[in-house]
mmCIF file of C-alpha atoms in Angstrom:
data_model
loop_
_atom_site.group_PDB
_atom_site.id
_atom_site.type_symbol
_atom_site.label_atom_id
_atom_site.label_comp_id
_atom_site.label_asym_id
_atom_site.label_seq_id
_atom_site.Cartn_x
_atom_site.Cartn_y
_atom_site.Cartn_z
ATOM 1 C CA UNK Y 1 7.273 -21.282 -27.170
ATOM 2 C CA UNK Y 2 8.487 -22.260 -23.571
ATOM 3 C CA UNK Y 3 10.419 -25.473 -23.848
ATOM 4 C CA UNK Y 4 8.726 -27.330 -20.826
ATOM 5 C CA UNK Y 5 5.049 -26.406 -22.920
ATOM 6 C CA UNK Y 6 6.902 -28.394 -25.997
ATOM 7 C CA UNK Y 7 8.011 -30.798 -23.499
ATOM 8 C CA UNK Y 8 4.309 -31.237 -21.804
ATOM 9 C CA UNK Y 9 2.259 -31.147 -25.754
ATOM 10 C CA UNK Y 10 4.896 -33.816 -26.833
ATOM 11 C CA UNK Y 11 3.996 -36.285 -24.258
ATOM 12 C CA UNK Y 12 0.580 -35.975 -24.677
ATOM 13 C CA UNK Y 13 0.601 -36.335 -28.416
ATOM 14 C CA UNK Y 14 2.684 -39.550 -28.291
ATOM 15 C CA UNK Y 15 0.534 -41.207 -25.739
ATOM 16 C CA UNK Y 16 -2.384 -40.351 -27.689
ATOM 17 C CA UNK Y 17 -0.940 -41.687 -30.960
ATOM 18 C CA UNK Y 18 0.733 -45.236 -29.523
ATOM 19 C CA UNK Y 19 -2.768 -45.820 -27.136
ATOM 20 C CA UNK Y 20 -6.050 -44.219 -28.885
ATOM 21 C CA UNK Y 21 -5.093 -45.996 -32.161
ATOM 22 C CA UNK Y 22 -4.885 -49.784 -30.901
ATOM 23 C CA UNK Y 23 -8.102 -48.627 -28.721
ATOM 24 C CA UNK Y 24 -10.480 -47.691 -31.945
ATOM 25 C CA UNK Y 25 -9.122 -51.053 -33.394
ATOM 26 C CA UNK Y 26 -10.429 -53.132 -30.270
ATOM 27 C CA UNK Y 27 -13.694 -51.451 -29.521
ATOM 28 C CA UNK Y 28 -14.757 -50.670 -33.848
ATOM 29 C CA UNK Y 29 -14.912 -47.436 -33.868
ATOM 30 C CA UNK Y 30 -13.742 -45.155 -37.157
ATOM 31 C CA UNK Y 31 -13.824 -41.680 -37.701
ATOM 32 C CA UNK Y 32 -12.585 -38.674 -36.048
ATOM 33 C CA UNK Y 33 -11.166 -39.020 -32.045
ATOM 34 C CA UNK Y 34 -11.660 -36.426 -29.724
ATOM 35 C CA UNK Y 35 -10.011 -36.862 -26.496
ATOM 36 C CA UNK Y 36 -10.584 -35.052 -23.150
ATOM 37 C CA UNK Y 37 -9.300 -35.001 -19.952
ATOM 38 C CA UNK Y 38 -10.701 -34.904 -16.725
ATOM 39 C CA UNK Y 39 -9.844 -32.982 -13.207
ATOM 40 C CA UNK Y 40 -9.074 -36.422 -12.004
ATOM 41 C CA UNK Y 41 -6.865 -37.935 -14.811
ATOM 42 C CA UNK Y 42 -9.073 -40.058 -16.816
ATOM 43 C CA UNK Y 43 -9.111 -39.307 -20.171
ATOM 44 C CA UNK Y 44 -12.631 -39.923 -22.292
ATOM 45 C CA UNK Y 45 -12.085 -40.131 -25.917
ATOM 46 C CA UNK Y 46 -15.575 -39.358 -28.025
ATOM 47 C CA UNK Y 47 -15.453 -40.742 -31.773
ATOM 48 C CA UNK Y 48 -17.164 -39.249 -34.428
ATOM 49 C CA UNK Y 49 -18.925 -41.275 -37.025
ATOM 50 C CA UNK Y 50 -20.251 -44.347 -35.104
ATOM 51 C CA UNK Y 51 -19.220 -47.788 -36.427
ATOM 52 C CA UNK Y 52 -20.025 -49.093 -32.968
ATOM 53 C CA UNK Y 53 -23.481 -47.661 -32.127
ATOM 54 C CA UNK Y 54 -23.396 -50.526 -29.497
ATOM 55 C CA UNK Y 55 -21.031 -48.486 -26.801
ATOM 56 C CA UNK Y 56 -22.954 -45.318 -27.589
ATOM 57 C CA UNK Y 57 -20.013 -43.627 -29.483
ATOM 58 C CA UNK Y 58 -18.121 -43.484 -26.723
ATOM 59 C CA UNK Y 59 -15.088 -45.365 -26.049
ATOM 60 C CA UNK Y 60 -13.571 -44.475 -21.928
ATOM 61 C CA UNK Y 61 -9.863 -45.433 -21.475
ATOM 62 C CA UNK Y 62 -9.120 -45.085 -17.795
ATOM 63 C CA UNK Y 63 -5.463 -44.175 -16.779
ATOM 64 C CA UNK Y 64 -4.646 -43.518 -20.230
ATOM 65 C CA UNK Y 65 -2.849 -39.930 -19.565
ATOM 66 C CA UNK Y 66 -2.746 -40.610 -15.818
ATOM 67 C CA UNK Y 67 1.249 -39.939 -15.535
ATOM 68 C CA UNK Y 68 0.626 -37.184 -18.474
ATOM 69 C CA UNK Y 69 -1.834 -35.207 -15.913
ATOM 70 C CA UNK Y 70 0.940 -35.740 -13.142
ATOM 71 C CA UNK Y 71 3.488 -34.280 -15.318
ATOM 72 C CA UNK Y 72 1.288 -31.555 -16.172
ATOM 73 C CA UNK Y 73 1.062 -30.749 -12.575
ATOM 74 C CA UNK Y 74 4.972 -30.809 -11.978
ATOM 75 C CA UNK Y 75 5.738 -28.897 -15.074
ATOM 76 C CA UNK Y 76 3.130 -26.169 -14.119
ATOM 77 C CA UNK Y 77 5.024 -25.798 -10.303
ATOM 78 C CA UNK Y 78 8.234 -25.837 -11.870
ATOM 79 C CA UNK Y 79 6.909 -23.084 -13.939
ATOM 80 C CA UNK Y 80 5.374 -21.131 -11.433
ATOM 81 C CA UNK Y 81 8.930 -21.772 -9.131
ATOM 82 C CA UNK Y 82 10.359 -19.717 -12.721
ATOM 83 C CA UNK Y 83 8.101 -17.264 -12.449
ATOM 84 C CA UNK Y 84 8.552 -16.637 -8.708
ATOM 85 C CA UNK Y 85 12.478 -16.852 -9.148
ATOM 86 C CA UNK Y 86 12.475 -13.781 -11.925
ATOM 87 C CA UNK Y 87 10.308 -11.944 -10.043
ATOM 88 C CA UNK Y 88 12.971 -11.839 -7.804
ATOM 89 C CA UNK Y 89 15.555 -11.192 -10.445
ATOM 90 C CA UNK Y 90 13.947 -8.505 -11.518
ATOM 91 C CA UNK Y 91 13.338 -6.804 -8.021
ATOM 92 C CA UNK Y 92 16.926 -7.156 -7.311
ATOM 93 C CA UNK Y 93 17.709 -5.734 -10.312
ATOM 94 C CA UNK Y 94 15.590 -2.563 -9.721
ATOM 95 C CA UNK Y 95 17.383 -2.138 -6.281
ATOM 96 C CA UNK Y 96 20.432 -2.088 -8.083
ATOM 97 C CA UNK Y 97 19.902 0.547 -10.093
ATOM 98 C CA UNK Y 98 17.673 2.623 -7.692
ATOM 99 C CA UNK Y 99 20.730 2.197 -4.811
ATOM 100 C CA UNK Y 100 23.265 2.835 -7.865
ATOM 101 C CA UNK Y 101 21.528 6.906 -8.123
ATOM 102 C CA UNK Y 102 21.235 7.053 -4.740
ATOM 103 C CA UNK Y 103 24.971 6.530 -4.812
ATOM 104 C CA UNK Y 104 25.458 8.975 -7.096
ATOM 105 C CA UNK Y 105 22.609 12.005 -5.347
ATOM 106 C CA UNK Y 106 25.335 11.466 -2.584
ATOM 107 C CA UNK Y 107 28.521 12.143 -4.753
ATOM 108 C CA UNK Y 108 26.671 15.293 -6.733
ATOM 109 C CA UNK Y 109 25.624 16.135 -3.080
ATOM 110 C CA UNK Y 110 29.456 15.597 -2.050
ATOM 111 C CA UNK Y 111 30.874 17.691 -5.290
ATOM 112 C CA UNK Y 112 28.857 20.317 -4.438
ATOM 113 C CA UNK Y 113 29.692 20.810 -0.584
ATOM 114 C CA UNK Y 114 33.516 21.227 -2.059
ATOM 115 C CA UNK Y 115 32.502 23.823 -4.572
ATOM 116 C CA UNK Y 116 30.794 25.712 -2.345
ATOM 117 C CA UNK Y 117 33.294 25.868 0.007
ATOM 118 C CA UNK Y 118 36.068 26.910 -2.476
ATOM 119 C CA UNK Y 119 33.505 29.524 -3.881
ATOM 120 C CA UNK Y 120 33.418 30.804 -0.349
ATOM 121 C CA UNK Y 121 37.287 31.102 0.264
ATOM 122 C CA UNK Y 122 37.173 32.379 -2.943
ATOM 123 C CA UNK Y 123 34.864 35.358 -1.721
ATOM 124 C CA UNK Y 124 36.324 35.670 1.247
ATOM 125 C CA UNK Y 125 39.706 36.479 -0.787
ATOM 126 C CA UNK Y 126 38.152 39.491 -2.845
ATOM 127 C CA UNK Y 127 36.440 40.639 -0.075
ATOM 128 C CA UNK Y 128 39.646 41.474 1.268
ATOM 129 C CA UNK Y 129 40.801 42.836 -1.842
ATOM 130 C CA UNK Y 130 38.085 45.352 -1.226
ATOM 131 C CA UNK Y 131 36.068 43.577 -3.610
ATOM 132 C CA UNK Y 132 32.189 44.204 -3.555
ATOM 133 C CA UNK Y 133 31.078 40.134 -2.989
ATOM 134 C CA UNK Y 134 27.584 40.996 -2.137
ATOM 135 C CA UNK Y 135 25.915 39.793 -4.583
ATOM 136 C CA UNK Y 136 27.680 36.733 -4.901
ATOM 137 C CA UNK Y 137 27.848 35.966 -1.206
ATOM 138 C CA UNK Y 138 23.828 35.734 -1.829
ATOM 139 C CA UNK Y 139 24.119 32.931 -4.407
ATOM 140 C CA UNK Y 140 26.301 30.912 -2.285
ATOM 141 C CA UNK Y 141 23.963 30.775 0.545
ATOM 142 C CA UNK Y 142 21.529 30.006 -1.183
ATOM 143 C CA UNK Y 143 23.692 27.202 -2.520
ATOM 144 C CA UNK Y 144 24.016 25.632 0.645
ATOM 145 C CA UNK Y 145 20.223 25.428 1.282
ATOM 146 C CA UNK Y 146 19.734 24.175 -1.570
ATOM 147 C CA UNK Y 147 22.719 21.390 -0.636
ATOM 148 C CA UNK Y 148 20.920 21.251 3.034
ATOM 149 C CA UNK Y 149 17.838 20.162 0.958
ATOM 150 C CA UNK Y 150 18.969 17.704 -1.373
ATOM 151 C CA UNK Y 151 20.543 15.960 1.410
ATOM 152 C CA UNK Y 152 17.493 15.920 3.057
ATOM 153 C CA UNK Y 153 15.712 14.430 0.251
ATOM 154 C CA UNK Y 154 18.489 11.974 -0.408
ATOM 155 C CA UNK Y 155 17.808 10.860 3.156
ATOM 156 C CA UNK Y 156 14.109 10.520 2.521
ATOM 157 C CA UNK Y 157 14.270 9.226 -0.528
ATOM 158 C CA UNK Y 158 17.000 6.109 0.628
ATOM 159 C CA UNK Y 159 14.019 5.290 2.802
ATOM 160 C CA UNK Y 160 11.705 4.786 0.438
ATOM 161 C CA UNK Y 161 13.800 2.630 -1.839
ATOM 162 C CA UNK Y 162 14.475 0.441 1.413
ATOM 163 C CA UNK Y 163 10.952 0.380 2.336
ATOM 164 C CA UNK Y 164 10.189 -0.876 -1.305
ATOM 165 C CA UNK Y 165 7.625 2.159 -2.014
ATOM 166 C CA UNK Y 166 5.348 2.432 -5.026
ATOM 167 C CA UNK Y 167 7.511 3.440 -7.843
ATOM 168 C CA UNK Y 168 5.260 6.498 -8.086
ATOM 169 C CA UNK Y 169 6.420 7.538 -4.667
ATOM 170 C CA UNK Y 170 9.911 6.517 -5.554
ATOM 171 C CA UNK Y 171 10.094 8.368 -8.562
ATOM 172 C CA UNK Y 172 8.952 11.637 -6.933
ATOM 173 C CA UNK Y 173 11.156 11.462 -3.891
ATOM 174 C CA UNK Y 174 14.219 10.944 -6.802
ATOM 175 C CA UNK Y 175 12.881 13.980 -8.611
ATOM 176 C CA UNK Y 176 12.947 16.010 -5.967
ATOM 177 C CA UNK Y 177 16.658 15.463 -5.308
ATOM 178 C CA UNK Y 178 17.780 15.707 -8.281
ATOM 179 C CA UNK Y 179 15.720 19.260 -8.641
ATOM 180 C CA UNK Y 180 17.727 20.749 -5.429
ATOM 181 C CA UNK Y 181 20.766 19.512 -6.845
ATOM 182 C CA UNK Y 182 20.089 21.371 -9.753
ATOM 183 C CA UNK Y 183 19.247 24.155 -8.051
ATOM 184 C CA UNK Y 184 22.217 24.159 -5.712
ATOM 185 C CA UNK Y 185 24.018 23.564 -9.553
ATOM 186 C CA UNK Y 186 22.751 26.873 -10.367
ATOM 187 C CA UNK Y 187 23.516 29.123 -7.609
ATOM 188 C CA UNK Y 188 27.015 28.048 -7.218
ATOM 189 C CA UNK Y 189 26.926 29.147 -11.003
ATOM 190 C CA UNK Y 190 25.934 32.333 -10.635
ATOM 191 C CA UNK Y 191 27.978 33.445 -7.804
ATOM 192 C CA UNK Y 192 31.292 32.508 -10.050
ATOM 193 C CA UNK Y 193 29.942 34.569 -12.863
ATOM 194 C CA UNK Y 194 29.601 37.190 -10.320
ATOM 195 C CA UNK Y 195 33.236 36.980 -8.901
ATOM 196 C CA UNK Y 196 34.389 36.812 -12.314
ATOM 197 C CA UNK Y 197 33.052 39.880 -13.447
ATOM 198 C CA UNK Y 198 33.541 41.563 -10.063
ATOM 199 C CA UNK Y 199 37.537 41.060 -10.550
ATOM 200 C CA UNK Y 200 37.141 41.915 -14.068
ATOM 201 C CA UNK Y 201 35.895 45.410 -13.329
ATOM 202 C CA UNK Y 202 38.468 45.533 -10.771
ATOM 203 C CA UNK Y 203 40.927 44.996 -13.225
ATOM 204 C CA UNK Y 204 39.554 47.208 -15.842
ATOM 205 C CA UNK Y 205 39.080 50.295 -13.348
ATOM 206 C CA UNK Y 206 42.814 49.383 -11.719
ATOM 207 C CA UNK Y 207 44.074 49.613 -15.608
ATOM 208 C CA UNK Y 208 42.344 52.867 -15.901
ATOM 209 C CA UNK Y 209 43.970 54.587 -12.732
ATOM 210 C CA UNK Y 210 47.519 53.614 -14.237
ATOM 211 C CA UNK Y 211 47.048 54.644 -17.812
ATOM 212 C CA UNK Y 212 45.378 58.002 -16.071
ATOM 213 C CA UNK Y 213 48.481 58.201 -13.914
#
């Protein structure tokens, strides 16, 4: 249980105990007490089992919890203050994280870029070898759309994490980077496994020619 609510149930049990006791005393009353307190701080406490039929049974006590209700009252802003304060916590802490993979979209996005470029020397290289690179020249264009995208989408998706967006929206726009990446992943994949075995066969039909020879 929250401390101030054993704070605030503390008080009013103690003031009940030290000031309904000497009250039933005064006014005759025995039996059971139940006390309740009012919007404006007056607190009415009904007994049961009348030994005083003269008062009706009831018994007021004005002012009794007076400072309790003002207490209440403070405890429940200083609660609300809490609430209000890890609220904002909490939202800070999501921006965190949400500008902590944006950081990281841009260094996959980064990465990329410098494997694609070095896949493209790399072409460039066997094509002057004599090298068929067709095919592989294909995945690394496509690469770099797929880079041109996500970097896009980073873009977009920045502004929706500045412009606190529904975490729906959020969510998608991350998605959507991260898919591009992966695609971009793939490509630059696939053209290396086509150099590879493009300079394998080149090999293999070079060691041909010389055992031939």
């Amino acid at each position: 249980m929250n401390k101030k609510y054993v704070s605030l149930a503390g008080i009013l049990l103690m003031a009940f105990a030290l000031n309904v006791a000497p009250a039933k005393a005064e006014y005759g009353f025995s039996g059971n007490v139940d006390a309740r307190v009012g919007a404006d701080g007056v607190t009415t406490v009904n007994v049961n089992g009348l030994a005083n039929p003269a008062t009706g049974g009831v018994m007021p006590i004005k002012g009794q919890f007076k400072v309790n209700t003002e207490e209440n009252a403070k405890l429940r802003a200083e609660m609300k203050d809490d609430r209000a304060e890890y609220k904002d916590d909490r939202d800070e802490m999501k921006f965190k994280i949400r500008a902590n993979i944006m950081m990281n979209f841009i260094q996959r996005t980064e990465n990329l870029t410098n494997i694609a470029t070095r896949v493209k020397t790399r072409i460039a290289k066997m094509k002057a070898k004599g090298i068929d690179m067709t095919v592989a020249t294909n995945f690394e264009a496509k690469a770099e759309v797929s880079i041109a995208q996500a970097k896009d989408l980073a873009i977009k998706a920045k502004a929706s994490v500045d412009a606190h967006a529904s975490k729906d929206e959020i969510k998608a726009n991350f998605k959507a980077v991260k898919d591009a990446l992966k695609q971009a992943h793939e490509y630059l994949s696939q053209a290396v496994q086509e150099i590879k075995s493009k300079v394998e066969v080149k090999a293999n039909t070079s060691t041909t020619v010389n055992t031939n020879q």
